Amino acid sequence: MKIVVACKWAPNPQDAEVRPDGTVDWSRSKSAVSEHDPVAFEVARRLADATGGEVVALSVGPAAADTPLARKAMLSRGADHLVLVADDALAGSGSTGTAAALAAAVRSIGDADVVLTGPESVDNGDRQVPMTLAGFLGWPALGGVCDVQAADGGLVVERATDRGVQVLDVSGPAVLAVAADAVVPRVPGMKDILGAAKKPTDVLPLAGLDVPAPAAVAEIVGTARPAPSARGRHVITTADPAAAAAELVDALRAAGAL
């Protein structure tokens, strides 16, 4: 079984600064594997160990995403092989452009049984890439995935929904967006980091890929800070604990919190 994990080398939002006009300054942010990607790697590694399969890490981004540090960080998460598409033409690409490049790279890799992703990237966070990637590939997509097992030549997938947990049989290749709390990912040790340097990496030129052209491109035309929420300013002054509790419950109900 060939398991592809789509991952991203992204700036850490904890280092970002929000300007007064609402735009985000990423200039001081150090890059790392996107926050939820280690969960997808952990699910992939467990599936590969159970089936004797292979985990292929796949990342697309600007040329700066191809560094020894980035390679080791992705390969130390349990991947057997890394495929990179690093081209400045991908700098700042939105969800559709990123998904299109990922789809072309998945086709170039070939024979993938499943593509696993995190729910979203830490720098974009719109949760669109997994579904758009599946659309470019013509594969089914499932979000909120909390468990994946191999069975009868396919996959048994558990996913969390508003109505409970669904269990689905999936035959054929699919894109699965793993929930952020699906598993606790392992922390790479020194052995993992040193071993990552010996694992193979392929760099695919963007110009050599058959990247599908998006039918339309979304453009960010403005940003703004979120509007501050109004405070209720309800003060409970009674000294009677029972009366105070009752007043608090009434206030929460009036505010729609209960």
Tab-separated table of C-alpha atoms in Angstrom:
chain	number	residue	atom	x	y	z
A	1	MET	CA	0.000	0.000	0.000
A	2	LYS	CA	1.314	3.434	-0.965
A	3	ILE	CA	0.179	6.152	1.431
A	4	VAL	CA	0.830	9.768	0.473
A	5	VAL	CA	0.810	12.417	3.194
A	6	ALA	CA	0.334	15.945	1.887
A	7	CYS	CA	2.176	18.263	4.260
A	8	LYS	CA	3.270	21.880	4.326
A	9	TRP	CA	6.392	23.738	5.424
A	10	ALA	CA	4.699	26.810	6.844
A	11	PRO	CA	5.529	29.839	8.993
A	12	ASN	CA	4.718	29.548	12.681
A	13	PRO	CA	1.741	31.834	13.462
A	14	GLN	CA	2.977	32.351	17.024
A	15	ASP	CA	5.759	34.490	15.561
A	16	ALA	CA	3.437	36.495	13.304
A	17	GLU	CA	2.320	40.046	14.014
A	18	VAL	CA	-1.025	41.592	13.100
A	19	ARG	CA	-0.669	45.134	11.793
A	20	PRO	CA	-3.191	47.862	12.696
A	21	ASP	CA	-4.857	47.493	9.272
A	22	GLY	CA	-5.507	43.770	9.875
A	23	THR	CA	-2.796	42.401	7.581
A	24	VAL	CA	-0.388	39.806	8.986
A	25	ASP	CA	3.374	40.294	9.058
A	26	TRP	CA	5.059	36.891	8.630
A	27	SER	CA	8.591	38.275	8.190
A	28	ARG	CA	9.792	37.134	11.646
A	29	SER	CA	8.081	33.760	11.581
A	30	LYS	CA	10.250	30.664	11.484
A	31	SER	CA	8.917	27.822	9.347
A	32	ALA	CA	8.080	24.307	10.537
A	33	VAL	CA	5.880	21.366	9.617
A	34	SER	CA	2.321	22.695	9.714
A	35	GLU	CA	0.672	22.167	13.098
A	36	HIS	CA	-1.774	19.344	12.266
A	37	ASP	CA	0.349	17.467	9.716
A	38	PRO	CA	2.080	15.285	12.358
A	39	VAL	CA	-1.334	13.738	13.129
A	40	ALA	CA	-1.720	12.719	9.471
A	41	PHE	CA	1.821	11.301	9.505
A	42	GLU	CA	1.047	9.244	12.607
A	43	VAL	CA	-2.124	7.765	11.092
A	44	ALA	CA	-0.203	7.012	7.883
A	45	ARG	CA	2.674	5.341	9.739
A	46	ARG	CA	0.327	3.100	11.707
A	47	LEU	CA	-1.516	2.106	8.535
A	48	ALA	CA	1.758	1.398	6.732
A	49	ASP	CA	3.085	-0.711	9.614
A	50	ALA	CA	-0.129	-2.756	9.647
A	51	THR	CA	-0.045	-3.395	5.892
A	52	GLY	CA	3.675	-3.420	5.068
A	53	GLY	CA	3.073	-0.257	3.065
A	54	GLU	CA	5.095	2.835	2.239
A	55	VAL	CA	4.579	6.391	3.453
A	56	VAL	CA	5.439	9.116	0.947
A	57	ALA	CA	5.557	12.679	2.241
A	58	LEU	CA	4.514	15.222	-0.394
A	59	SER	CA	4.984	18.974	-0.060
A	60	VAL	CA	4.565	21.828	-2.533
A	61	GLY	CA	5.604	25.421	-1.969
A	62	PRO	CA	8.128	28.124	-2.844
A	63	ALA	CA	11.812	27.385	-3.363
A	64	ALA	CA	12.537	28.295	0.273
A	65	ALA	CA	10.575	25.190	1.358
A	66	ASP	CA	13.390	22.969	0.080
A	67	THR	CA	16.017	23.132	2.808
A	68	PRO	CA	17.884	20.423	4.736
A	69	LEU	CA	15.928	21.418	7.849
A	70	ALA	CA	12.583	21.080	6.055
A	71	ARG	CA	13.533	17.719	4.574
A	72	LYS	CA	14.615	16.293	7.927
A	73	ALA	CA	11.541	17.657	9.680
A	74	MET	CA	9.154	15.952	7.248
A	75	LEU	CA	11.088	12.698	6.889
A	76	SER	CA	11.557	12.303	10.644
A	77	ARG	CA	7.774	12.112	11.112
A	78	GLY	CA	7.598	8.536	9.861
A	79	ALA	CA	7.799	8.972	6.094
A	80	ASP	CA	9.901	6.570	4.016
A	81	HIS	CA	10.328	8.895	1.066
A	82	LEU	CA	9.849	12.607	0.378
A	83	VAL	CA	8.624	14.252	-2.817
A	84	LEU	CA	9.023	18.027	-3.114
A	85	VAL	CA	7.733	20.560	-5.594
A	86	ALA	CA	9.628	23.729	-4.679
A	87	ASP	CA	9.149	26.658	-7.036
A	88	ASP	CA	8.689	30.363	-6.365
A	89	ALA	CA	5.732	30.296	-8.750
A	90	LEU	CA	3.892	28.607	-5.871
A	91	ALA	CA	4.683	31.391	-3.386
A	92	GLY	CA	1.451	32.764	-2.019
A	93	SER	CA	-0.681	30.349	-4.030
A	94	GLY	CA	-4.160	29.974	-2.611
A	95	SER	CA	-5.978	26.791	-1.778
A	96	THR	CA	-6.953	26.054	-5.379
A	97	GLY	CA	-3.447	26.547	-6.746
A	98	THR	CA	-1.912	24.471	-3.973
A	99	ALA	CA	-4.431	21.676	-4.507
A	100	ALA	CA	-3.802	21.716	-8.263
A	101	ALA	CA	-0.037	21.343	-7.749
A	102	LEU	CA	-0.561	18.568	-5.197
A	103	ALA	CA	-2.865	16.705	-7.584
A	104	ALA	CA	-0.289	16.861	-10.362
A	105	ALA	CA	2.407	15.590	-8.009
A	106	VAL	CA	0.198	12.721	-6.784
A	107	ARG	CA	-0.324	11.662	-10.393
A	108	SER	CA	3.423	11.858	-10.986
A	109	ILE	CA	4.105	9.669	-7.934
A	110	GLY	CA	1.623	7.112	-9.258
A	111	ASP	CA	-0.152	4.123	-7.690
A	112	ALA	CA	-1.204	5.966	-4.553
A	113	ASP	CA	-3.839	4.074	-2.582
A	114	VAL	CA	-4.751	6.977	-0.324
A	115	VAL	CA	-3.762	10.584	0.347
A	116	LEU	CA	-3.871	11.743	3.956
A	117	THR	CA	-3.852	15.389	5.010
A	118	GLY	CA	-4.357	17.401	8.143
A	119	PRO	CA	-7.645	19.290	8.433
A	120	GLU	CA	-6.016	22.575	7.422
A	121	SER	CA	-2.673	24.326	7.126
A	122	VAL	CA	-1.605	26.526	9.997
A	123	ASP	CA	-0.976	29.598	7.810
A	124	ASN	CA	-4.112	29.468	5.644
A	125	GLY	CA	-6.654	27.580	7.709
A	126	ASP	CA	-9.583	27.529	5.280
A	127	ARG	CA	-9.960	23.702	5.173
A	128	GLN	CA	-10.357	23.782	1.382
A	129	VAL	CA	-7.224	22.005	0.111
A	130	PRO	CA	-8.186	18.357	0.904
A	131	MET	CA	-11.571	18.607	-0.841
A	132	THR	CA	-10.218	20.619	-3.773
A	133	LEU	CA	-7.337	18.147	-4.168
A	134	ALA	CA	-9.824	15.281	-4.322
A	135	GLY	CA	-11.807	17.196	-6.935
A	136	PHE	CA	-8.741	17.619	-9.171
A	137	LEU	CA	-7.938	13.910	-8.794
A	138	GLY	CA	-11.530	12.785	-9.289
A	139	TRP	CA	-11.388	10.857	-6.009
A	140	PRO	CA	-13.822	10.789	-3.095
A	141	ALA	CA	-12.918	12.886	-0.055
A	142	LEU	CA	-13.756	12.497	3.625
A	143	GLY	CA	-13.126	14.987	6.426
A	144	GLY	CA	-13.078	14.588	10.174
A	145	VAL	CA	-11.321	11.210	9.892
A	146	CYS	CA	-10.381	9.745	13.263
A	147	ASP	CA	-9.262	6.214	12.289
A	148	VAL	CA	-8.183	4.334	9.157
A	149	GLN	CA	-7.775	0.556	8.870
A	150	ALA	CA	-7.037	-1.680	5.887
A	151	ALA	CA	-9.623	-4.392	5.083
A	152	ASP	CA	-10.477	-6.544	2.049
A	153	GLY	CA	-8.375	-4.597	-0.416
A	154	GLY	CA	-9.810	-1.270	0.700
A	155	LEU	CA	-10.087	0.901	3.769
A	156	VAL	CA	-12.414	1.120	6.737
A	157	VAL	CA	-12.647	4.753	7.759
A	158	GLU	CA	-14.135	6.250	10.906
A	159	ARG	CA	-15.101	9.902	10.806
A	160	ALA	CA	-16.679	12.171	13.374
A	161	THR	CA	-19.837	14.056	12.407
A	162	ASP	CA	-22.379	16.191	14.237
A	163	ARG	CA	-24.558	13.080	14.553
A	164	GLY	CA	-21.891	10.752	15.884
A	165	VAL	CA	-19.182	8.559	14.385
A	166	GLN	CA	-19.635	7.111	10.894
A	167	VAL	CA	-17.902	3.924	9.744
A	168	LEU	CA	-17.410	3.690	5.991
A	169	ASP	CA	-15.947	1.126	3.596
A	170	VAL	CA	-13.804	2.894	1.015
A	171	SER	CA	-12.761	1.086	-2.158
A	172	GLY	CA	-10.319	2.707	-4.530
A	173	PRO	CA	-8.108	5.725	-3.876
A	174	ALA	CA	-9.426	8.563	-1.706
A	175	VAL	CA	-8.352	11.761	0.016
A	176	LEU	CA	-8.810	11.656	3.798
A	177	ALA	CA	-8.518	14.778	5.965
A	178	VAL	CA	-7.524	13.552	9.427
A	179	ALA	CA	-9.046	15.298	12.449
A	180	ALA	CA	-6.612	17.300	14.565
A	181	ASP	CA	-7.301	15.131	17.636
A	182	ALA	CA	-7.440	11.747	15.863
A	183	VAL	CA	-4.237	10.463	17.508
A	184	VAL	CA	-1.330	11.745	19.557
A	185	PRO	CA	1.600	12.032	17.125
A	186	ARG	CA	4.991	10.780	18.163
A	187	VAL	CA	7.763	13.294	18.763
A	188	PRO	CA	10.804	12.599	16.558
A	189	GLY	CA	13.837	11.542	18.556
A	190	MET	CA	17.489	11.974	17.662
A	191	LYS	CA	17.495	8.583	15.917
A	192	ASP	CA	14.563	9.665	13.731
A	193	ILE	CA	16.204	12.961	12.842
A	194	LEU	CA	19.557	11.369	11.991
A	195	GLY	CA	17.830	8.607	10.005
A	196	ALA	CA	15.844	11.186	8.026
A	197	ALA	CA	19.040	12.391	6.351
A	198	LYS	CA	19.493	8.934	4.776
A	199	LYS	CA	15.994	8.686	3.312
A	200	PRO	CA	15.401	9.440	-0.375
A	201	THR	CA	14.043	12.778	-1.580
A	202	ASP	CA	12.803	13.522	-5.091
A	203	VAL	CA	12.408	17.121	-6.259
A	204	LEU	CA	9.892	17.438	-9.079
A	205	PRO	CA	10.142	20.501	-11.340
A	206	LEU	CA	6.857	22.369	-11.449
A	207	ALA	CA	7.252	22.969	-15.172
A	208	GLY	CA	7.371	19.214	-15.784
A	209	LEU	CA	4.072	18.526	-14.027
A	210	ASP	CA	0.668	18.540	-15.654
A	211	VAL	CA	-0.879	21.049	-13.262
A	212	PRO	CA	-4.578	21.545	-14.030
A	213	ALA	CA	-5.450	25.175	-14.529
A	214	PRO	CA	-8.054	26.430	-12.057
A	215	ALA	CA	-11.292	27.547	-13.683
A	216	ALA	CA	-11.283	30.617	-11.433
A	217	VAL	CA	-8.884	32.172	-8.952
A	218	ALA	CA	-9.915	33.828	-5.706
A	219	GLU	CA	-8.035	36.989	-4.825
A	220	ILE	CA	-7.788	38.545	-1.375
A	221	VAL	CA	-8.910	42.149	-1.771
A	222	GLY	CA	-8.902	43.185	1.877
A	223	THR	CA	-8.316	42.119	5.452
A	224	ALA	CA	-9.516	43.447	8.784
A	225	ARG	CA	-9.371	42.638	12.465
A	226	PRO	CA	-12.370	40.752	13.851
A	227	ALA	CA	-14.984	43.064	15.320
A	228	PRO	CA	-14.765	43.041	19.125
A	229	SER	CA	-17.730	41.437	20.809
A	230	ALA	CA	-19.819	43.575	23.103
A	231	ARG	CA	-19.554	42.765	26.804
A	232	GLY	CA	-22.701	42.056	28.728
A	233	ARG	CA	-21.448	43.887	31.827
A	234	HIS	CA	-23.877	42.005	34.056
A	235	VAL	CA	-22.700	42.297	37.639
A	236	ILE	CA	-24.052	39.974	40.355
A	237	THR	CA	-24.054	41.760	43.687
A	238	THR	CA	-26.141	39.501	45.927
A	239	ALA	CA	-24.329	37.796	48.804
A	240	ASP	CA	-26.677	34.800	48.801
A	241	PRO	CA	-24.932	31.942	46.923
A	242	ALA	CA	-28.197	30.319	45.775
A	243	ALA	CA	-29.602	33.607	44.531
A	244	ALA	CA	-26.320	34.450	42.809
A	245	ALA	CA	-26.313	31.082	41.027
A	246	ALA	CA	-29.900	31.534	39.892
A	247	GLU	CA	-29.139	35.042	38.634
A	248	LEU	CA	-26.083	33.772	36.773
A	249	VAL	CA	-28.119	31.027	35.066
A	250	ASP	CA	-30.789	33.543	34.053
A	251	ALA	CA	-28.133	35.881	32.626
A	252	LEU	CA	-26.475	33.086	30.646
A	253	ARG	CA	-29.829	32.006	29.223
A	254	ALA	CA	-30.664	35.557	28.251
A	255	ALA	CA	-27.315	35.799	26.454
A	256	GLY	CA	-27.971	32.524	24.604
A	257	ALA	CA	-25.053	30.741	26.278
A	258	LEU	CA	-27.340	28.082	27.777
